[in-house]
mmCIF file of C-alpha atoms in Angstrom:
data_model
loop_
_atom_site.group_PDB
_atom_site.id
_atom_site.type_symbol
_atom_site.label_atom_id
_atom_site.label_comp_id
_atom_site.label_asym_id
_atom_site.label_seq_id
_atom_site.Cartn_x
_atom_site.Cartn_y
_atom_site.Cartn_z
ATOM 1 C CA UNK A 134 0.000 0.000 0.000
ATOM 2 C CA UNK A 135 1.203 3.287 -1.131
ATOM 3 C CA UNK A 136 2.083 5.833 1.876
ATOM 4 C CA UNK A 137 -0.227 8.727 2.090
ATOM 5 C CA UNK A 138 0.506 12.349 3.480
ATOM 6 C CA UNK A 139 -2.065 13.307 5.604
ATOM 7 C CA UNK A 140 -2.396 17.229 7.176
ATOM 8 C CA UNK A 141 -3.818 18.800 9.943
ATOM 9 C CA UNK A 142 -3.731 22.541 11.352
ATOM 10 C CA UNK A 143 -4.889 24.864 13.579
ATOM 11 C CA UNK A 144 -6.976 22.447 16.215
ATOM 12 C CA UNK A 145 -6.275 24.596 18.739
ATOM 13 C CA UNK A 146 -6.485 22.090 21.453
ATOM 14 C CA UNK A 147 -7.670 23.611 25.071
ATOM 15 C CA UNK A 148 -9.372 26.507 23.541
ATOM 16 C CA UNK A 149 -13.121 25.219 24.502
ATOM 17 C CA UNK A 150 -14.607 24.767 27.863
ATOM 18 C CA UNK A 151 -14.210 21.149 29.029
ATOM 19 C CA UNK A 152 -16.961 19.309 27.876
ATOM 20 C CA UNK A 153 -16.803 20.435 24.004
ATOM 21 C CA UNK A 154 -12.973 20.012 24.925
ATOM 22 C CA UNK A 155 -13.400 16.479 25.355
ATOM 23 C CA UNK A 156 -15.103 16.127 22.606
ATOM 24 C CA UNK A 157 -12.283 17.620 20.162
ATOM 25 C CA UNK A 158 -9.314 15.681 21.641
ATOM 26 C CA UNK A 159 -11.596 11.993 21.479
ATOM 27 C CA UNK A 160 -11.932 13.007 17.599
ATOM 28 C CA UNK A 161 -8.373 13.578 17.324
ATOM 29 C CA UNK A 162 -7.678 11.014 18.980
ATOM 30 C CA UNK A 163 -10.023 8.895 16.651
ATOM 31 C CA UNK A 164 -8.321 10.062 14.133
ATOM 32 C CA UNK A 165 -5.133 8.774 14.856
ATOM 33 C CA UNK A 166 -6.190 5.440 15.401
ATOM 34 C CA UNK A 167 -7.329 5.633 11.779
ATOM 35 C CA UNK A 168 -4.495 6.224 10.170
ATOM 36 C CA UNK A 169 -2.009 2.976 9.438
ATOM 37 C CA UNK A 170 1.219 4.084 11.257
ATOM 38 C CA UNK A 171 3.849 2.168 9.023
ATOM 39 C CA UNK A 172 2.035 3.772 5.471
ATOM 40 C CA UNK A 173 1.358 7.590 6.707
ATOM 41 C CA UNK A 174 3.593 10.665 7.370
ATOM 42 C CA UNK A 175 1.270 12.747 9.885
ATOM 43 C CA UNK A 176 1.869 16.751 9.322
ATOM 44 C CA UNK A 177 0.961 19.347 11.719
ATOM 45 C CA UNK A 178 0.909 22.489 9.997
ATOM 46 C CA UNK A 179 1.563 24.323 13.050
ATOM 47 C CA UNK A 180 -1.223 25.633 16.185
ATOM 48 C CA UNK A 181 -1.553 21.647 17.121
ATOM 49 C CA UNK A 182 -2.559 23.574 20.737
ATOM 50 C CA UNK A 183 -4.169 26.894 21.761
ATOM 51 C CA UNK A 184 -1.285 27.371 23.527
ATOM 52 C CA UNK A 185 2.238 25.681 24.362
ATOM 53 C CA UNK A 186 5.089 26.283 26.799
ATOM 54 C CA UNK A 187 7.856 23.750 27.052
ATOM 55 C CA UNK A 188 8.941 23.953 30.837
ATOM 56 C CA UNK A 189 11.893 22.057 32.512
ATOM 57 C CA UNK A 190 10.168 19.501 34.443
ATOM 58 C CA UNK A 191 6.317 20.242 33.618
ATOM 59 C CA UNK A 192 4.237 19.546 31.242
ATOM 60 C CA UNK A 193 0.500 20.626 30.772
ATOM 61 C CA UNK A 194 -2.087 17.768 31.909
ATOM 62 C CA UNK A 195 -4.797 18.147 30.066
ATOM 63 C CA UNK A 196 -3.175 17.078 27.198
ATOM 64 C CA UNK A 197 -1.724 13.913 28.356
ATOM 65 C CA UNK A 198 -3.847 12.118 26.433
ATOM 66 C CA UNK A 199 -2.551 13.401 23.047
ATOM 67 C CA UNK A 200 1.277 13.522 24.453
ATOM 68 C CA UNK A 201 0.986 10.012 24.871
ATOM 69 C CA UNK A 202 -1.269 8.405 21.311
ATOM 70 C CA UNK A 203 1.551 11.292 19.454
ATOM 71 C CA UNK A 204 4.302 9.248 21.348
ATOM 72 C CA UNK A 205 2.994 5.940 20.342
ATOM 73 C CA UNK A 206 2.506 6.894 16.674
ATOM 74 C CA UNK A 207 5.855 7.914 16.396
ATOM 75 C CA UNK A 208 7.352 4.891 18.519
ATOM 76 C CA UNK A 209 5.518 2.421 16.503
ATOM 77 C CA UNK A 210 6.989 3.801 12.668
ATOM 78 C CA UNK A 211 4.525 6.537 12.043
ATOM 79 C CA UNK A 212 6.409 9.509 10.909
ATOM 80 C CA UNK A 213 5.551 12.998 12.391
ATOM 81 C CA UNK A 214 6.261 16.441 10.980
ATOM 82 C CA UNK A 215 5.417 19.195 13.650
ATOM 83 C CA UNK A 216 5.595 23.181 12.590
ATOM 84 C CA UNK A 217 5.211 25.429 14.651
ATOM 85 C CA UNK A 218 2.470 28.032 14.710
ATOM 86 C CA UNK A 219 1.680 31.196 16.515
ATOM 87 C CA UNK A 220 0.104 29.728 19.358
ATOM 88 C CA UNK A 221 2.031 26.742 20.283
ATOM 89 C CA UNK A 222 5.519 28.884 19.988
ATOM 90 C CA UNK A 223 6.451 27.601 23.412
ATOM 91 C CA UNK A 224 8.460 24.340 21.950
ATOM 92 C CA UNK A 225 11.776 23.692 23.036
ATOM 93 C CA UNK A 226 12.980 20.035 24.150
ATOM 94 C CA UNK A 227 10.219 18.106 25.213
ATOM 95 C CA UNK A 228 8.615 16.794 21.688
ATOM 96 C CA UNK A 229 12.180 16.234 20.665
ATOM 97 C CA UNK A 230 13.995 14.442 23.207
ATOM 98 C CA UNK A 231 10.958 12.855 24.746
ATOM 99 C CA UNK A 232 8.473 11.834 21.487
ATOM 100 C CA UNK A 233 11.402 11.867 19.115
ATOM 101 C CA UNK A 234 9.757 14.568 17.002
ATOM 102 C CA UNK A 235 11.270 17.856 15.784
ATOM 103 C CA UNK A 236 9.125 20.917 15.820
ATOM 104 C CA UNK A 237 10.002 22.747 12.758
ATOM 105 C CA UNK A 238 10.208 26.430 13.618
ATOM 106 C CA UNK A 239 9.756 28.099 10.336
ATOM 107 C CA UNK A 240 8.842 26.949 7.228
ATOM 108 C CA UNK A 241 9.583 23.160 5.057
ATOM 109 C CA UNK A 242 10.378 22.614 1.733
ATOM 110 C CA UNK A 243 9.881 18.708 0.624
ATOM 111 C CA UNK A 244 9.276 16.120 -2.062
ATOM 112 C CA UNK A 245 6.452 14.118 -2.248
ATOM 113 C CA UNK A 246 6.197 11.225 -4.797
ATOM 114 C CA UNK A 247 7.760 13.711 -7.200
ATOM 115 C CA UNK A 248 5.909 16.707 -6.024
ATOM 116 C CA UNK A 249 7.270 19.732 -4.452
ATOM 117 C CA UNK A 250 5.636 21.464 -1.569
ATOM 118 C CA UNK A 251 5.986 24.223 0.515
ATOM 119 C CA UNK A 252 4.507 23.918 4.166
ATOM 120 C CA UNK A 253 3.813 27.030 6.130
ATOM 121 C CA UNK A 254 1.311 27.634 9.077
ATOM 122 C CA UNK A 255 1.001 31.096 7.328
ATOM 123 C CA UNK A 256 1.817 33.455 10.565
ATOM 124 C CA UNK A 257 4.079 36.288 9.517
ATOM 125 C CA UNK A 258 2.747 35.838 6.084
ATOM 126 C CA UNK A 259 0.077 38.482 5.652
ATOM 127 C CA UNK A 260 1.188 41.596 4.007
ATOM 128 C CA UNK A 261 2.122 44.483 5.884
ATOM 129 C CA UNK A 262 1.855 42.571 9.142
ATOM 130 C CA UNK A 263 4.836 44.500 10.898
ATOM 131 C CA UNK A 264 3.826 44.308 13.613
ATOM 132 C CA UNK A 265 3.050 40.444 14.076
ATOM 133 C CA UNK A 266 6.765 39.770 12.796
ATOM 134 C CA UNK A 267 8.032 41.955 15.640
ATOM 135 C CA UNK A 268 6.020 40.298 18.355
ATOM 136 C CA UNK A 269 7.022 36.501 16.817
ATOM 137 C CA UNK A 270 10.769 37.660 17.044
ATOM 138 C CA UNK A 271 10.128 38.968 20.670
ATOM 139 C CA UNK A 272 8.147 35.701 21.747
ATOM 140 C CA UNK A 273 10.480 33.212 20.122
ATOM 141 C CA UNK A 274 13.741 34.530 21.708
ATOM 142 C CA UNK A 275 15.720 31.922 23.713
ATOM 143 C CA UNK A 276 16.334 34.572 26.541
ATOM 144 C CA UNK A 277 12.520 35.636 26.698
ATOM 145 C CA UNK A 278 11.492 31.794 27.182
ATOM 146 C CA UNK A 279 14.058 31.161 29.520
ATOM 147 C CA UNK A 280 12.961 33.946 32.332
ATOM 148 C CA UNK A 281 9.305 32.812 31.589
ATOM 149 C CA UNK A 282 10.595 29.526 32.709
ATOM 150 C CA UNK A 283 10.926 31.206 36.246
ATOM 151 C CA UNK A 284 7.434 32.022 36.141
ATOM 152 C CA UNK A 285 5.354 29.222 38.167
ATOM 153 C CA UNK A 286 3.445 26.953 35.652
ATOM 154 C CA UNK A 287 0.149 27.558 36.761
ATOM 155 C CA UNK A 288 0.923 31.639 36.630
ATOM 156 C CA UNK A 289 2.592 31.074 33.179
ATOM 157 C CA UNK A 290 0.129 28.860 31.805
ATOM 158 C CA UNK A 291 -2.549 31.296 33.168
ATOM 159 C CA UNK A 292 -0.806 34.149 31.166
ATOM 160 C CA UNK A 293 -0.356 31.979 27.695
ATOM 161 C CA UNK A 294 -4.140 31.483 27.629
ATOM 162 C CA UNK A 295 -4.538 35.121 27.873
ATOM 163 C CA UNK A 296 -1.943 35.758 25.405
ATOM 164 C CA UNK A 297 -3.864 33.177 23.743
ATOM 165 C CA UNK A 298 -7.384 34.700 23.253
ATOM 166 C CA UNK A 299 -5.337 38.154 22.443
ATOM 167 C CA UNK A 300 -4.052 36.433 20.109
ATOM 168 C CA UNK A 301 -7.201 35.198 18.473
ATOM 169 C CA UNK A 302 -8.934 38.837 18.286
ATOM 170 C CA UNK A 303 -6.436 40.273 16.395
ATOM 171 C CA UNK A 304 -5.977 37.388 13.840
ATOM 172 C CA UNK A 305 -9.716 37.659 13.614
ATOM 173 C CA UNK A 306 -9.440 41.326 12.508
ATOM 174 C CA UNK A 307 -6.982 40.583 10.403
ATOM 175 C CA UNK A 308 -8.533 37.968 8.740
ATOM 176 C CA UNK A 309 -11.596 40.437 8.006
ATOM 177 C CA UNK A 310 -8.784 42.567 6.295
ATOM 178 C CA UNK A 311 -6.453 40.614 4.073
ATOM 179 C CA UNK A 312 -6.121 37.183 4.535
ATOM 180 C CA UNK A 313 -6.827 36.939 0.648
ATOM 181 C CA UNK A 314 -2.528 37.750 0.448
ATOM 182 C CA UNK A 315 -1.839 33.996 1.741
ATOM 183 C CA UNK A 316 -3.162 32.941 -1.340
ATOM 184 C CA UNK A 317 -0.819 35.734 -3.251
ATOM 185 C CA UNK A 318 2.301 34.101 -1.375
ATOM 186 C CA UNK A 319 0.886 30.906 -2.312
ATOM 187 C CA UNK A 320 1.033 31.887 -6.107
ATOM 188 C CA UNK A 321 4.693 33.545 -5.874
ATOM 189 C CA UNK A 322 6.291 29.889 -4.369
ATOM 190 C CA UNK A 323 4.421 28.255 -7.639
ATOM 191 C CA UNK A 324 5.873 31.062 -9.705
ATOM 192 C CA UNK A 325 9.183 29.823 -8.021
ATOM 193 C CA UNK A 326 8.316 26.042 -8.893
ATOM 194 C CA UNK A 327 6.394 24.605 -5.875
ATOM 195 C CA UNK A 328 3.528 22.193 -7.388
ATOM 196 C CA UNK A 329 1.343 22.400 -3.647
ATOM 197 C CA UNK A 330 1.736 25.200 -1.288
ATOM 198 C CA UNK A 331 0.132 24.412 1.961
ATOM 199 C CA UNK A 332 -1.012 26.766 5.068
ATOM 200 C CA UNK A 333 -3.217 27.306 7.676
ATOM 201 C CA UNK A 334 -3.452 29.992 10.447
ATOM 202 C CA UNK A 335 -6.331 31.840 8.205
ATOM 203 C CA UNK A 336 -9.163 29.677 9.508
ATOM 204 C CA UNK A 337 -10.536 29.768 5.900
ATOM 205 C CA UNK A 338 -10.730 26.032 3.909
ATOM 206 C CA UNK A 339 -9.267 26.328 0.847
ATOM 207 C CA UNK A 340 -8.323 24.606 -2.428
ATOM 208 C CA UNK A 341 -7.314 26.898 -4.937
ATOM 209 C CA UNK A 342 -6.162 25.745 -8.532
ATOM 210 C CA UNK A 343 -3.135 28.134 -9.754
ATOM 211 C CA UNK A 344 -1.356 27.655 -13.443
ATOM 212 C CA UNK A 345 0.301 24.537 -12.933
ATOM 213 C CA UNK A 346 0.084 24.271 -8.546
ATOM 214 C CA UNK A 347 -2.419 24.078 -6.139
ATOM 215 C CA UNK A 348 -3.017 26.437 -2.973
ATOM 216 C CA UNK A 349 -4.601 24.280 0.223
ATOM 217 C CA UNK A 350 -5.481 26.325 3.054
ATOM 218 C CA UNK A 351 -6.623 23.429 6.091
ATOM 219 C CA UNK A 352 -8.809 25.611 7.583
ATOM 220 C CA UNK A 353 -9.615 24.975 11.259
ATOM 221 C CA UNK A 354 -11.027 22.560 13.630
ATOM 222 C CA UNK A 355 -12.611 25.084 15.806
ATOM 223 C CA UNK A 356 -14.792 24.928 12.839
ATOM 224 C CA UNK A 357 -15.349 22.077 10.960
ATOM 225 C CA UNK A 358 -12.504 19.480 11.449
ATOM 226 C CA UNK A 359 -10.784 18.700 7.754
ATOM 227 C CA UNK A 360 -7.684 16.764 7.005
ATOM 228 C CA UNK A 361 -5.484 17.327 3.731
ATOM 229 C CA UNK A 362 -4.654 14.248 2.075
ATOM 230 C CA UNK A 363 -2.192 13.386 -0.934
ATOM 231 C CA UNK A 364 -1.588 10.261 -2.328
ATOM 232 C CA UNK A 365 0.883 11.170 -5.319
ATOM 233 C CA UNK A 366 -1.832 11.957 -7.537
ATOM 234 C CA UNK A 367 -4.698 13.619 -5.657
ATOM 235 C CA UNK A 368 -4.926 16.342 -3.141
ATOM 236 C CA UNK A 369 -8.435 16.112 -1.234
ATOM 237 C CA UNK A 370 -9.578 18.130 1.761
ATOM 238 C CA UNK A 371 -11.869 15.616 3.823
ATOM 239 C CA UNK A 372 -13.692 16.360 6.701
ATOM 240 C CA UNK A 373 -12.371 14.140 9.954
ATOM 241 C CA UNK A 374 -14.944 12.733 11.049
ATOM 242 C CA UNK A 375 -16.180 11.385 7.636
ATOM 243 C CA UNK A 376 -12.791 9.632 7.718
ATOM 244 C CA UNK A 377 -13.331 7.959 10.928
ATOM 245 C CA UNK A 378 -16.339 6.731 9.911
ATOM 246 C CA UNK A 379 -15.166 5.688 6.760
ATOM 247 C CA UNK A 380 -12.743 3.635 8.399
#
């Protein structure tokens, strides 16, 4: 059986109040029972959480459940691509040297069955967003991470899930605005020779046909679940739970 790429963004996992909570990470949990772990390369197009801080000896609990079904995917031969997106910036060692999976902090370039792609969560990507790029550069400094380290987890977890829903009104405006210009970076990389260009962070599901490439925006499962899938011929945008059933 042929390996398939499968893709997921922006699930945003601890955003809703406990009961719907549940709900999300049992689907996504579903979901990765689904998938056959030696024929599938799992990518996380970045916001996997709502929010993320890597601390020394501490890790969040409420999402012990997807630490540890991530951990057996990737210990049983499933491969794992992780990038990192706005909210889940907090990465450091623990996916790494615990789960054996890299979190990729910018963007990826690969080959699949032929085809070229380039993967971006999309932050940093709208035009004129100056003042995003500052903030990232601020957020993701080694030195800022390590004195919020100091910070007790509950405080600093407390904080991120402010930072969190801050974070979520202004993308919102900005989405209202011009959230149309991931698609125009979308057609520049197939200009440069990319045959799939995919994103997320815009909330918006997309499949756009361009010249000789495709644009896939994942959309977001605070919405409607969806999962990109490519199997060296065909790119399809399918909604989760229509795969689990499927199953």
């Amino acid at each position: 059986m042929r390996r398939l790429i499968y893709f997921i963004s922006d699930l945003h996992l601890g955003y809703f109040e406990p009961m719907k909570e549940k709900e999300r990470q049992e689907l996504f949990l579903s979901f990765l029972d689904t998938l056959p772990i030696n024929e599938s390369t799992l990518i996380i197009v970045g916001d996997l959480f709502d929010f993320w801080f890597d601390y020394h000896f501490v890790i969040p609990k409420n999402f012990f459940k997807i630490i540890a079904k991530l951990g057996e995917f990737k210990s049983k031969g499933g491969e794992i691509i992780y990038l990192m997106g706005n909210h889940d910036f907090g990465h450091f060692r623990f996916f790494r040297e615990e789960l054996g999976i890299d979190v990729i902090e910018g963007d990826l370039q690969a080959t699949f069955f032929g085809k070229k792609f380039y993967i971006s969560h999309g932050d940093g990507k709208i035009a004129n967003d100056y003042g995003y790029l500052i903030l990232k550069k601020f957020l993701r400094n080694r030195l800022v991470q390590s004195l919020f380290r100091l910070i007790h987890p509950d405080v600093g977890i407390w904080i991120a899930s402010g930072s969190s829903r801050n974070s979520r009104y202004y993308t919102t405006r900005r989405r209202k605005k011009n959230f149309d210009s991931l698609f125009e970076f979308a057609k520049r990389k197939i200009d440069d020779g990319f045959d799939f260009v995919v994103m997320g962070h815009s909330h918006k599901a997309e499949l756009k046909q361009y010249k000789g490439g495709v644009y896939v925006n994942l959309g977001s499962w605070l919405d409607t679940p969806l999962c990109g899938i490519f199997d060296g011929s065909n790119y399809e945008l399918i909604e989760v739970e229509k795969i689990i059933i499927n199953k």
